[in-house]
């Protein structure tokens, strides 16, 4: 029977309008390549241990993306950091959706903020602006002023390799996410449909998945007497489905991945991708895949799901799409396998994202800036940035064991919505470390269930990282950018044509020939060279 669901409560507020200041450097320093700040004077003002960080109060500028919910000047977390450290920031925010454009304009202007926070700097940007001296090297500062970062990089040497540029320098700090296995949002089964169809065991193969989708279409699991069910839906031109379905045929990623023998593959020209296209065309031709998947917005897909029409979909948690409260009846997808492979290829999250924090040449106090951000990589600092100050949304029940409990949300309402007003670690990749310690005592039964599902369906089944984040040389990066601009457009166009039947898969050999002419093999060769360099570094 149809189970009513309340609308999801988590809504983002409108994006605030923020003006970037013309002069980002608070001290007016326009020198390029300054990697030591004000020298001995700046360093002498810094305490290497304890708080405050500086003996004399310091004001710096910080540029970051903003999601438009709370003015950073009014965020309790940033107030706490100022009181604790003695460092005040002037915020040069830009809306998240247009941040990359603003970031590029600032780099081109010659007026740089002292630090970049949550900026998602690409490795090409780091190599470019680091080479110009706009971003300063961080490795010496890490050794001397960032014990928490240093400890993490020693514990995860592959991450240190991935954030080290070919010139040997580290130009940005990553965000560590040590407890999130998902490579992309997982897929979820509509629990109402599973119950209505009396399905006790979810699909394990592509054929069993096909059978489930067929039953959704034909057996009226929403019970309204109409054939309005949509077995499988996408809202991002297959991106939210592609990795999970590709895995059934042995490919870990949609573009570049490395196999167990350290061989790099350019996926769109290989047999697993062809099999994926054939399977998705089969679903399309039998109307098991939503025919609006290449055009609809995420909100449009969610509207169908909230109307109890969609059987399988991508989302962080199912109830974010279906509405209502967390529900263990909506079952996490277990990667399926085809006859081509003995087991599905399951892509695992890298455990970090690059480009989260950088210091520019305008910064007169890089030592203090490094100590400030290093606190976010400690347990206490991460706890502050992730959950807000103690006593607002949470409190310790046993600090020695890091055990905590939730407090009532001030004024009532949704906890996550309220948290978004406390901290900048909401909707952006803030530089910090996320670990299980942060949620000790705070996990709900639903959280524990999701963790168990992740372990059994992903981690215990050999999930691994498809390809490490790594630097290309400037020459490699330029060549890849040129190749990808044409290849990506062609591959996406042909994917849509093959899936929708506009072009027959019988034209596969011609398609592969075109990709080879456009440089598909060269893409694989460039990444193979980069991977081999990373592997031995």
PDB file of C-alpha atoms in Angstrom, residues 252-516:
ATOM      1  CA  UNK A 252      35.221   1.284 -12.241  1.00  0.00           C
ATOM      2  CA  UNK A 253      34.701   4.723 -13.702  1.00  0.00           C
ATOM      3  CA  UNK A 254      33.132   6.479 -16.652  1.00  0.00           C
ATOM      4  CA  UNK A 255      36.295   8.028 -18.067  1.00  0.00           C
ATOM      5  CA  UNK A 256      39.646   7.012 -16.538  1.00  0.00           C
ATOM      6  CA  UNK A 257      40.331   4.145 -14.144  1.00  0.00           C
ATOM      7  CA  UNK A 258      43.231   1.844 -13.312  1.00  0.00           C
ATOM      8  CA  UNK A 259      42.717  -1.899 -13.056  1.00  0.00           C
ATOM      9  CA  UNK A 260      44.195  -4.398 -10.605  1.00  0.00           C
ATOM     10  CA  UNK A 261      47.248  -4.793 -12.859  1.00  0.00           C
ATOM     11  CA  UNK A 262      48.012  -1.046 -12.831  1.00  0.00           C
ATOM     12  CA  UNK A 263      46.806  -0.600 -16.417  1.00  0.00           C
ATOM     13  CA  UNK A 264      44.957   2.661 -17.111  1.00  0.00           C
ATOM     14  CA  UNK A 265      41.763   2.523 -19.184  1.00  0.00           C
ATOM     15  CA  UNK A 266      39.828   5.145 -21.131  1.00  0.00           C
ATOM     16  CA  UNK A 267      36.400   3.674 -20.467  1.00  0.00           C
ATOM     17  CA  UNK A 268      34.239   5.048 -23.328  1.00  0.00           C
ATOM     18  CA  UNK A 269      36.101   3.027 -25.971  1.00  0.00           C
ATOM     19  CA  UNK A 270      36.129  -0.336 -24.184  1.00  0.00           C
ATOM     20  CA  UNK A 271      33.858  -3.389 -24.069  1.00  0.00           C
ATOM     21  CA  UNK A 272      32.382  -2.770 -20.579  1.00  0.00           C
ATOM     22  CA  UNK A 273      31.111   0.584 -21.803  1.00  0.00           C
ATOM     23  CA  UNK A 274      29.573  -1.002 -24.886  1.00  0.00           C
ATOM     24  CA  UNK A 275      27.797  -3.561 -22.689  1.00  0.00           C
ATOM     25  CA  UNK A 276      26.560  -0.735 -20.436  1.00  0.00           C
ATOM     26  CA  UNK A 277      25.139   1.082 -23.467  1.00  0.00           C
ATOM     27  CA  UNK A 278      23.396  -2.067 -24.689  1.00  0.00           C
ATOM     28  CA  UNK A 279      21.862  -2.673 -21.281  1.00  0.00           C
ATOM     29  CA  UNK A 280      20.663   0.912 -20.878  1.00  0.00           C
ATOM     30  CA  UNK A 281      19.224   0.859 -24.421  1.00  0.00           C
ATOM     31  CA  UNK A 282      17.304  -2.263 -23.471  1.00  0.00           C
ATOM     32  CA  UNK A 283      15.852  -0.459 -20.458  1.00  0.00           C
ATOM     33  CA  UNK A 284      15.045   2.601 -22.566  1.00  0.00           C
ATOM     34  CA  UNK A 285      13.373   0.666 -25.356  1.00  0.00           C
ATOM     35  CA  UNK A 286      11.105  -1.121 -22.877  1.00  0.00           C
ATOM     36  CA  UNK A 287      10.354   2.133 -20.998  1.00  0.00           C
ATOM     37  CA  UNK A 288      12.064   0.932 -17.844  1.00  0.00           C
ATOM     38  CA  UNK A 289      14.316   4.012 -17.864  1.00  0.00           C
ATOM     39  CA  UNK A 290      12.607   7.393 -17.564  1.00  0.00           C
ATOM     40  CA  UNK A 291      12.530   8.970 -21.031  1.00  0.00           C
ATOM     41  CA  UNK A 292      13.093  12.386 -19.461  1.00  0.00           C
ATOM     42  CA  UNK A 293      16.372  11.293 -17.859  1.00  0.00           C
ATOM     43  CA  UNK A 294      18.499  13.313 -20.286  1.00  0.00           C
ATOM     44  CA  UNK A 295      16.520  16.519 -19.834  1.00  0.00           C
ATOM     45  CA  UNK A 296      14.820  16.758 -16.455  1.00  0.00           C
ATOM     46  CA  UNK A 297      16.101  18.619 -13.411  1.00  0.00           C
ATOM     47  CA  UNK A 298      16.693  16.961 -10.076  1.00  0.00           C
ATOM     48  CA  UNK A 299      13.608  18.689  -8.687  1.00  0.00           C
ATOM     49  CA  UNK A 300      11.499  17.239 -11.474  1.00  0.00           C
ATOM     50  CA  UNK A 301      12.798  13.746 -10.751  1.00  0.00           C
ATOM     51  CA  UNK A 302      12.131  14.236  -7.033  1.00  0.00           C
ATOM     52  CA  UNK A 303       8.590  15.362  -7.704  1.00  0.00           C
ATOM     53  CA  UNK A 304       7.912  12.037  -9.418  1.00  0.00           C
ATOM     54  CA  UNK A 305       9.533  10.108  -6.590  1.00  0.00           C
ATOM     55  CA  UNK A 306       7.554  11.976  -3.934  1.00  0.00           C
ATOM     56  CA  UNK A 307       4.434  11.040  -5.867  1.00  0.00           C
ATOM     57  CA  UNK A 308       5.475   7.418  -5.252  1.00  0.00           C
ATOM     58  CA  UNK A 309       6.219   6.689  -8.891  1.00  0.00           C
ATOM     59  CA  UNK A 310       9.962   5.873  -8.989  1.00  0.00           C
ATOM     60  CA  UNK A 311      11.361   2.428  -8.185  1.00  0.00           C
ATOM     61  CA  UNK A 312      15.135   3.061  -8.190  1.00  0.00           C
ATOM     62  CA  UNK A 313      16.993   6.371  -7.990  1.00  0.00           C
ATOM     63  CA  UNK A 314      20.189   8.077  -6.849  1.00  0.00           C
ATOM     64  CA  UNK A 315      20.352  10.108  -3.637  1.00  0.00           C
ATOM     65  CA  UNK A 316      22.509  10.682  -0.536  1.00  0.00           C
ATOM     66  CA  UNK A 317      19.736   9.123   1.537  1.00  0.00           C
ATOM     67  CA  UNK A 318      16.445   7.868   0.115  1.00  0.00           C
ATOM     68  CA  UNK A 319      14.276  10.131   2.238  1.00  0.00           C
ATOM     69  CA  UNK A 320      16.017  13.211   0.781  1.00  0.00           C
ATOM     70  CA  UNK A 321      14.159  12.375  -2.429  1.00  0.00           C
ATOM     71  CA  UNK A 322      11.070  10.556  -1.153  1.00  0.00           C
ATOM     72  CA  UNK A 323      10.421  12.928   1.728  1.00  0.00           C
ATOM     73  CA  UNK A 324       9.410  11.975   5.235  1.00  0.00           C
ATOM     74  CA  UNK A 325      11.734  10.628   7.892  1.00  0.00           C
ATOM     75  CA  UNK A 326      14.733   8.263   7.643  1.00  0.00           C
ATOM     76  CA  UNK A 327      13.392   4.815   6.794  1.00  0.00           C
ATOM     77  CA  UNK A 328      15.201   1.488   6.687  1.00  0.00           C
ATOM     78  CA  UNK A 329      12.505   0.094   4.376  1.00  0.00           C
ATOM     79  CA  UNK A 330      14.049   2.040   1.495  1.00  0.00           C
ATOM     80  CA  UNK A 331      16.900  -0.315   0.712  1.00  0.00           C
ATOM     81  CA  UNK A 332      20.417   0.603  -0.390  1.00  0.00           C
ATOM     82  CA  UNK A 333      21.317  -0.758  -3.826  1.00  0.00           C
ATOM     83  CA  UNK A 334      23.740  -3.656  -3.847  1.00  0.00           C
ATOM     84  CA  UNK A 335      25.974  -3.480  -6.960  1.00  0.00           C
ATOM     85  CA  UNK A 336      24.890  -6.088  -9.470  1.00  0.00           C
ATOM     86  CA  UNK A 337      27.049  -8.112 -11.849  1.00  0.00           C
ATOM     87  CA  UNK A 338      26.615  -9.228 -15.442  1.00  0.00           C
ATOM     88  CA  UNK A 339      27.748 -12.449 -17.104  1.00  0.00           C
ATOM     89  CA  UNK A 340      30.903 -10.607 -18.235  1.00  0.00           C
ATOM     90  CA  UNK A 341      32.465 -10.569 -14.766  1.00  0.00           C
ATOM     91  CA  UNK A 342      32.816 -12.745 -11.686  1.00  0.00           C
ATOM     92  CA  UNK A 343      32.034  -9.801  -9.417  1.00  0.00           C
ATOM     93  CA  UNK A 344      30.961  -6.184  -9.974  1.00  0.00           C
ATOM     94  CA  UNK A 345      33.509  -3.382 -10.044  1.00  0.00           C
ATOM     95  CA  UNK A 346      32.647  -1.212  -7.038  1.00  0.00           C
ATOM     96  CA  UNK A 347      34.049   2.308  -6.906  1.00  0.00           C
ATOM     97  CA  UNK A 348      35.039   3.628  -3.479  1.00  0.00           C
ATOM     98  CA  UNK A 349      35.470   7.228  -2.367  1.00  0.00           C
ATOM     99  CA  UNK A 350      39.102   8.388  -2.301  1.00  0.00           C
ATOM    100  CA  UNK A 351      38.754   9.543   1.298  1.00  0.00           C
ATOM    101  CA  UNK A 352      39.870  13.067   0.534  1.00  0.00           C
ATOM    102  CA  UNK A 353      39.220  16.003  -1.783  1.00  0.00           C
ATOM    103  CA  UNK A 354      41.986  18.285  -2.948  1.00  0.00           C
ATOM    104  CA  UNK A 355      42.322  22.065  -3.025  1.00  0.00           C
ATOM    105  CA  UNK A 356      40.491  22.846   0.229  1.00  0.00           C
ATOM    106  CA  UNK A 357      42.893  25.441   1.684  1.00  0.00           C
ATOM    107  CA  UNK A 358      45.690  27.566   0.233  1.00  0.00           C
ATOM    108  CA  UNK A 359      47.772  30.568   1.255  1.00  0.00           C
ATOM    109  CA  UNK A 360      48.618  33.297  -1.244  1.00  0.00           C
ATOM    110  CA  UNK A 361      51.637  35.535  -1.680  1.00  0.00           C
ATOM    111  CA  UNK A 362      49.657  38.485  -0.246  1.00  0.00           C
ATOM    112  CA  UNK A 363      49.669  36.837   3.181  1.00  0.00           C
ATOM    113  CA  UNK A 364      52.077  38.481   5.651  1.00  0.00           C
ATOM    114  CA  UNK A 365      51.433  35.807   8.271  1.00  0.00           C
ATOM    115  CA  UNK A 366      51.528  32.369   6.612  1.00  0.00           C
ATOM    116  CA  UNK A 367      52.782  30.762   9.842  1.00  0.00           C
ATOM    117  CA  UNK A 368      49.722  31.969  11.768  1.00  0.00           C
ATOM    118  CA  UNK A 369      47.430  30.978   8.890  1.00  0.00           C
ATOM    119  CA  UNK A 370      48.827  27.451   8.889  1.00  0.00           C
ATOM    120  CA  UNK A 371      48.403  27.095  12.651  1.00  0.00           C
ATOM    121  CA  UNK A 372      44.823  28.376  12.337  1.00  0.00           C
ATOM    122  CA  UNK A 373      43.813  25.807   9.732  1.00  0.00           C
ATOM    123  CA  UNK A 374      45.750  22.999  11.435  1.00  0.00           C
ATOM    124  CA  UNK A 375      43.281  23.178  14.325  1.00  0.00           C
ATOM    125  CA  UNK A 376      40.550  22.023  11.925  1.00  0.00           C
ATOM    126  CA  UNK A 377      42.496  18.797  11.413  1.00  0.00           C
ATOM    127  CA  UNK A 378      42.414  18.011  15.130  1.00  0.00           C
ATOM    128  CA  UNK A 379      39.507  16.239  16.776  1.00  0.00           C
ATOM    129  CA  UNK A 380      38.444  19.328  18.746  1.00  0.00           C
ATOM    130  CA  UNK A 381      38.682  21.640  15.758  1.00  0.00           C
ATOM    131  CA  UNK A 382      36.852  19.233  13.473  1.00  0.00           C
ATOM    132  CA  UNK A 383      34.149  18.792  16.094  1.00  0.00           C
ATOM    133  CA  UNK A 384      33.689  22.563  16.302  1.00  0.00           C
ATOM    134  CA  UNK A 385      33.462  22.981  12.536  1.00  0.00           C
ATOM    135  CA  UNK A 386      31.281  19.941  11.949  1.00  0.00           C
ATOM    136  CA  UNK A 387      28.722  20.233  14.743  1.00  0.00           C
ATOM    137  CA  UNK A 388      29.141  23.781  16.042  1.00  0.00           C
ATOM    138  CA  UNK A 389      30.111  24.899  19.569  1.00  0.00           C
ATOM    139  CA  UNK A 390      29.448  22.522  22.440  1.00  0.00           C
ATOM    140  CA  UNK A 391      26.240  23.377  24.247  1.00  0.00           C
ATOM    141  CA  UNK A 392      24.260  24.457  21.182  1.00  0.00           C
ATOM    142  CA  UNK A 393      23.290  21.282  19.325  1.00  0.00           C
ATOM    143  CA  UNK A 394      25.317  18.752  21.330  1.00  0.00           C
ATOM    144  CA  UNK A 395      27.154  18.120  24.593  1.00  0.00           C
ATOM    145  CA  UNK A 396      29.568  15.554  25.966  1.00  0.00           C
ATOM    146  CA  UNK A 397      28.291  12.719  28.115  1.00  0.00           C
ATOM    147  CA  UNK A 398      31.840  11.384  28.501  1.00  0.00           C
ATOM    148  CA  UNK A 399      34.549  13.592  27.028  1.00  0.00           C
ATOM    149  CA  UNK A 400      37.338  11.091  27.728  1.00  0.00           C
ATOM    150  CA  UNK A 401      35.736   8.593  25.345  1.00  0.00           C
ATOM    151  CA  UNK A 402      34.461  11.351  22.992  1.00  0.00           C
ATOM    152  CA  UNK A 403      30.876  10.236  23.638  1.00  0.00           C
ATOM    153  CA  UNK A 404      28.245  12.889  23.016  1.00  0.00           C
ATOM    154  CA  UNK A 405      24.502  13.390  22.850  1.00  0.00           C
ATOM    155  CA  UNK A 406      22.257  15.697  20.888  1.00  0.00           C
ATOM    156  CA  UNK A 407      20.543  18.660  22.524  1.00  0.00           C
ATOM    157  CA  UNK A 408      17.143  20.008  21.486  1.00  0.00           C
ATOM    158  CA  UNK A 409      17.353  22.326  18.484  1.00  0.00           C
ATOM    159  CA  UNK A 410      17.050  25.914  19.751  1.00  0.00           C
ATOM    160  CA  UNK A 411      13.581  27.110  18.846  1.00  0.00           C
ATOM    161  CA  UNK A 412      12.714  23.710  17.391  1.00  0.00           C
ATOM    162  CA  UNK A 413      12.999  22.814  13.733  1.00  0.00           C
ATOM    163  CA  UNK A 414      15.423  20.707  11.738  1.00  0.00           C
ATOM    164  CA  UNK A 415      18.867  20.057  13.219  1.00  0.00           C
ATOM    165  CA  UNK A 416      20.752  20.132   9.912  1.00  0.00           C
ATOM    166  CA  UNK A 417      19.030  23.322   8.891  1.00  0.00           C
ATOM    167  CA  UNK A 418      20.041  24.932  12.168  1.00  0.00           C
ATOM    168  CA  UNK A 419      23.609  23.592  11.864  1.00  0.00           C
ATOM    169  CA  UNK A 420      23.929  25.415   8.559  1.00  0.00           C
ATOM    170  CA  UNK A 421      23.716  28.718  10.435  1.00  0.00           C
ATOM    171  CA  UNK A 422      26.514  27.791  12.834  1.00  0.00           C
ATOM    172  CA  UNK A 423      29.397  26.729  10.608  1.00  0.00           C
ATOM    173  CA  UNK A 424      30.823  27.166   7.105  1.00  0.00           C
ATOM    174  CA  UNK A 425      31.169  23.361   6.915  1.00  0.00           C
ATOM    175  CA  UNK A 426      27.855  23.028   5.147  1.00  0.00           C
ATOM    176  CA  UNK A 427      27.554  22.605   1.410  1.00  0.00           C
ATOM    177  CA  UNK A 428      31.236  23.268   0.733  1.00  0.00           C
ATOM    178  CA  UNK A 429      34.420  21.201   1.089  1.00  0.00           C
ATOM    179  CA  UNK A 430      35.864  22.836   4.188  1.00  0.00           C
ATOM    180  CA  UNK A 431      39.491  21.954   5.050  1.00  0.00           C
ATOM    181  CA  UNK A 432      39.223  19.546   7.978  1.00  0.00           C
ATOM    182  CA  UNK A 433      39.108  15.863   8.869  1.00  0.00           C
ATOM    183  CA  UNK A 434      35.833  13.927   9.078  1.00  0.00           C
ATOM    184  CA  UNK A 435      36.045  10.728  11.122  1.00  0.00           C
ATOM    185  CA  UNK A 436      33.817   8.389  13.108  1.00  0.00           C
ATOM    186  CA  UNK A 437      34.961  10.053  16.338  1.00  0.00           C
ATOM    187  CA  UNK A 438      32.854  13.098  15.479  1.00  0.00           C
ATOM    188  CA  UNK A 439      29.625  11.110  15.619  1.00  0.00           C
ATOM    189  CA  UNK A 440      30.401   8.917  18.627  1.00  0.00           C
ATOM    190  CA  UNK A 441      27.182   8.776  20.631  1.00  0.00           C
ATOM    191  CA  UNK A 442      25.304  10.874  18.069  1.00  0.00           C
ATOM    192  CA  UNK A 443      24.443   8.220  15.500  1.00  0.00           C
ATOM    193  CA  UNK A 444      20.811   7.260  15.211  1.00  0.00           C
ATOM    194  CA  UNK A 445      19.593   3.750  14.502  1.00  0.00           C
ATOM    195  CA  UNK A 446      19.248   4.861  10.895  1.00  0.00           C
ATOM    196  CA  UNK A 447      22.880   6.037  10.804  1.00  0.00           C
ATOM    197  CA  UNK A 448      24.036   2.696  12.195  1.00  0.00           C
ATOM    198  CA  UNK A 449      21.915   0.858   9.636  1.00  0.00           C
ATOM    199  CA  UNK A 450      23.393   2.871   6.750  1.00  0.00           C
ATOM    200  CA  UNK A 451      26.920   2.157   8.001  1.00  0.00           C
ATOM    201  CA  UNK A 452      26.119  -1.550   8.141  1.00  0.00           C
ATOM    202  CA  UNK A 453      24.661  -1.465   4.626  1.00  0.00           C
ATOM    203  CA  UNK A 454      27.764   0.333   3.328  1.00  0.00           C
ATOM    204  CA  UNK A 455      30.057  -2.228   4.906  1.00  0.00           C
ATOM    205  CA  UNK A 456      28.188  -5.286   3.673  1.00  0.00           C
ATOM    206  CA  UNK A 457      27.281  -4.070   0.183  1.00  0.00           C
ATOM    207  CA  UNK A 458      30.335  -2.013  -0.729  1.00  0.00           C
ATOM    208  CA  UNK A 459      33.380  -2.264   1.503  1.00  0.00           C
ATOM    209  CA  UNK A 460      33.276  -5.999   2.200  1.00  0.00           C
ATOM    210  CA  UNK A 461      32.857  -6.712  -1.494  1.00  0.00           C
ATOM    211  CA  UNK A 462      36.171  -5.279  -2.624  1.00  0.00           C
ATOM    212  CA  UNK A 463      35.285  -1.642  -3.259  1.00  0.00           C
ATOM    213  CA  UNK A 464      38.338   0.392  -4.222  1.00  0.00           C
ATOM    214  CA  UNK A 465      39.348   3.809  -5.500  1.00  0.00           C
ATOM    215  CA  UNK A 466      39.051   3.927  -9.327  1.00  0.00           C
ATOM    216  CA  UNK A 467      41.938   6.364  -9.811  1.00  0.00           C
ATOM    217  CA  UNK A 468      43.956   8.503  -7.413  1.00  0.00           C
ATOM    218  CA  UNK A 469      43.856  12.280  -7.546  1.00  0.00           C
ATOM    219  CA  UNK A 470      47.202  13.133  -9.053  1.00  0.00           C
ATOM    220  CA  UNK A 471      49.018  15.945 -10.772  1.00  0.00           C
ATOM    221  CA  UNK A 472      49.657  16.101 -14.467  1.00  0.00           C
ATOM    222  CA  UNK A 473      52.597  18.151 -15.652  1.00  0.00           C
ATOM    223  CA  UNK A 474      51.758  21.491 -17.263  1.00  0.00           C
ATOM    224  CA  UNK A 475      52.298  19.969 -20.701  1.00  0.00           C
ATOM    225  CA  UNK A 476      50.159  16.912 -19.879  1.00  0.00           C
ATOM    226  CA  UNK A 477      47.424  19.078 -18.404  1.00  0.00           C
ATOM    227  CA  UNK A 478      47.291  21.305 -21.476  1.00  0.00           C
ATOM    228  CA  UNK A 479      47.086  18.306 -23.791  1.00  0.00           C
ATOM    229  CA  UNK A 480      44.402  16.571 -21.705  1.00  0.00           C
ATOM    230  CA  UNK A 481      42.325  19.746 -21.543  1.00  0.00           C
ATOM    231  CA  UNK A 482      42.439  20.024 -25.326  1.00  0.00           C
ATOM    232  CA  UNK A 483      41.618  16.357 -25.873  1.00  0.00           C
ATOM    233  CA  UNK A 484      38.851  16.249 -23.281  1.00  0.00           C
ATOM    234  CA  UNK A 485      37.008  19.286 -24.628  1.00  0.00           C
ATOM    235  CA  UNK A 486      36.175  17.401 -27.833  1.00  0.00           C
ATOM    236  CA  UNK A 487      36.114  13.839 -26.510  1.00  0.00           C
ATOM    237  CA  UNK A 488      33.734  14.518 -23.627  1.00  0.00           C
ATOM    238  CA  UNK A 489      31.240  16.282 -25.869  1.00  0.00           C
ATOM    239  CA  UNK A 490      31.332  13.486 -28.437  1.00  0.00           C
ATOM    240  CA  UNK A 491      31.086  10.698 -25.851  1.00  0.00           C
ATOM    241  CA  UNK A 492      28.101  12.315 -24.114  1.00  0.00           C
ATOM    242  CA  UNK A 493      26.316  12.904 -27.408  1.00  0.00           C
ATOM    243  CA  UNK A 494      26.871   9.337 -28.547  1.00  0.00           C
ATOM    244  CA  UNK A 495      25.899   7.893 -25.167  1.00  0.00           C
ATOM    245  CA  UNK A 496      22.513   9.585 -25.450  1.00  0.00           C
ATOM    246  CA  UNK A 497      22.116   8.428 -29.052  1.00  0.00           C
ATOM    247  CA  UNK A 498      23.042   4.822 -28.292  1.00  0.00           C
ATOM    248  CA  UNK A 499      20.821   4.613 -25.215  1.00  0.00           C
ATOM    249  CA  UNK A 500      17.795   6.214 -26.843  1.00  0.00           C
ATOM    250  CA  UNK A 501      18.237   4.207 -30.055  1.00  0.00           C
ATOM    251  CA  UNK A 502      18.851   7.241 -32.223  1.00  0.00           C
ATOM    252  CA  UNK A 503      22.059   5.442 -33.278  1.00  0.00           C
ATOM    253  CA  UNK A 504      22.341   1.667 -33.347  1.00  0.00           C
ATOM    254  CA  UNK A 505      25.010  -0.065 -31.291  1.00  0.00           C
ATOM    255  CA  UNK A 506      25.923  -1.803 -34.550  1.00  0.00           C
ATOM    256  CA  UNK A 507      27.875   1.381 -35.228  1.00  0.00           C
ATOM    257  CA  UNK A 508      30.163   0.710 -32.257  1.00  0.00           C
ATOM    258  CA  UNK A 509      33.308   0.065 -34.314  1.00  0.00           C
ATOM    259  CA  UNK A 510      32.873   3.330 -36.180  1.00  0.00           C
ATOM    260  CA  UNK A 511      32.344   5.129 -32.866  1.00  0.00           C
ATOM    261  CA  UNK A 512      35.525   3.617 -31.391  1.00  0.00           C
ATOM    262  CA  UNK A 513      37.446   4.568 -34.531  1.00  0.00           C
ATOM    263  CA  UNK A 514      36.306   8.166 -34.109  1.00  0.00           C
ATOM    264  CA  UNK A 515      37.360   8.198 -30.458  1.00  0.00           C
ATOM    265  CA  UNK A 516      40.803   6.887 -31.389  1.00  0.00           C
TER     266      UNK A 516
END
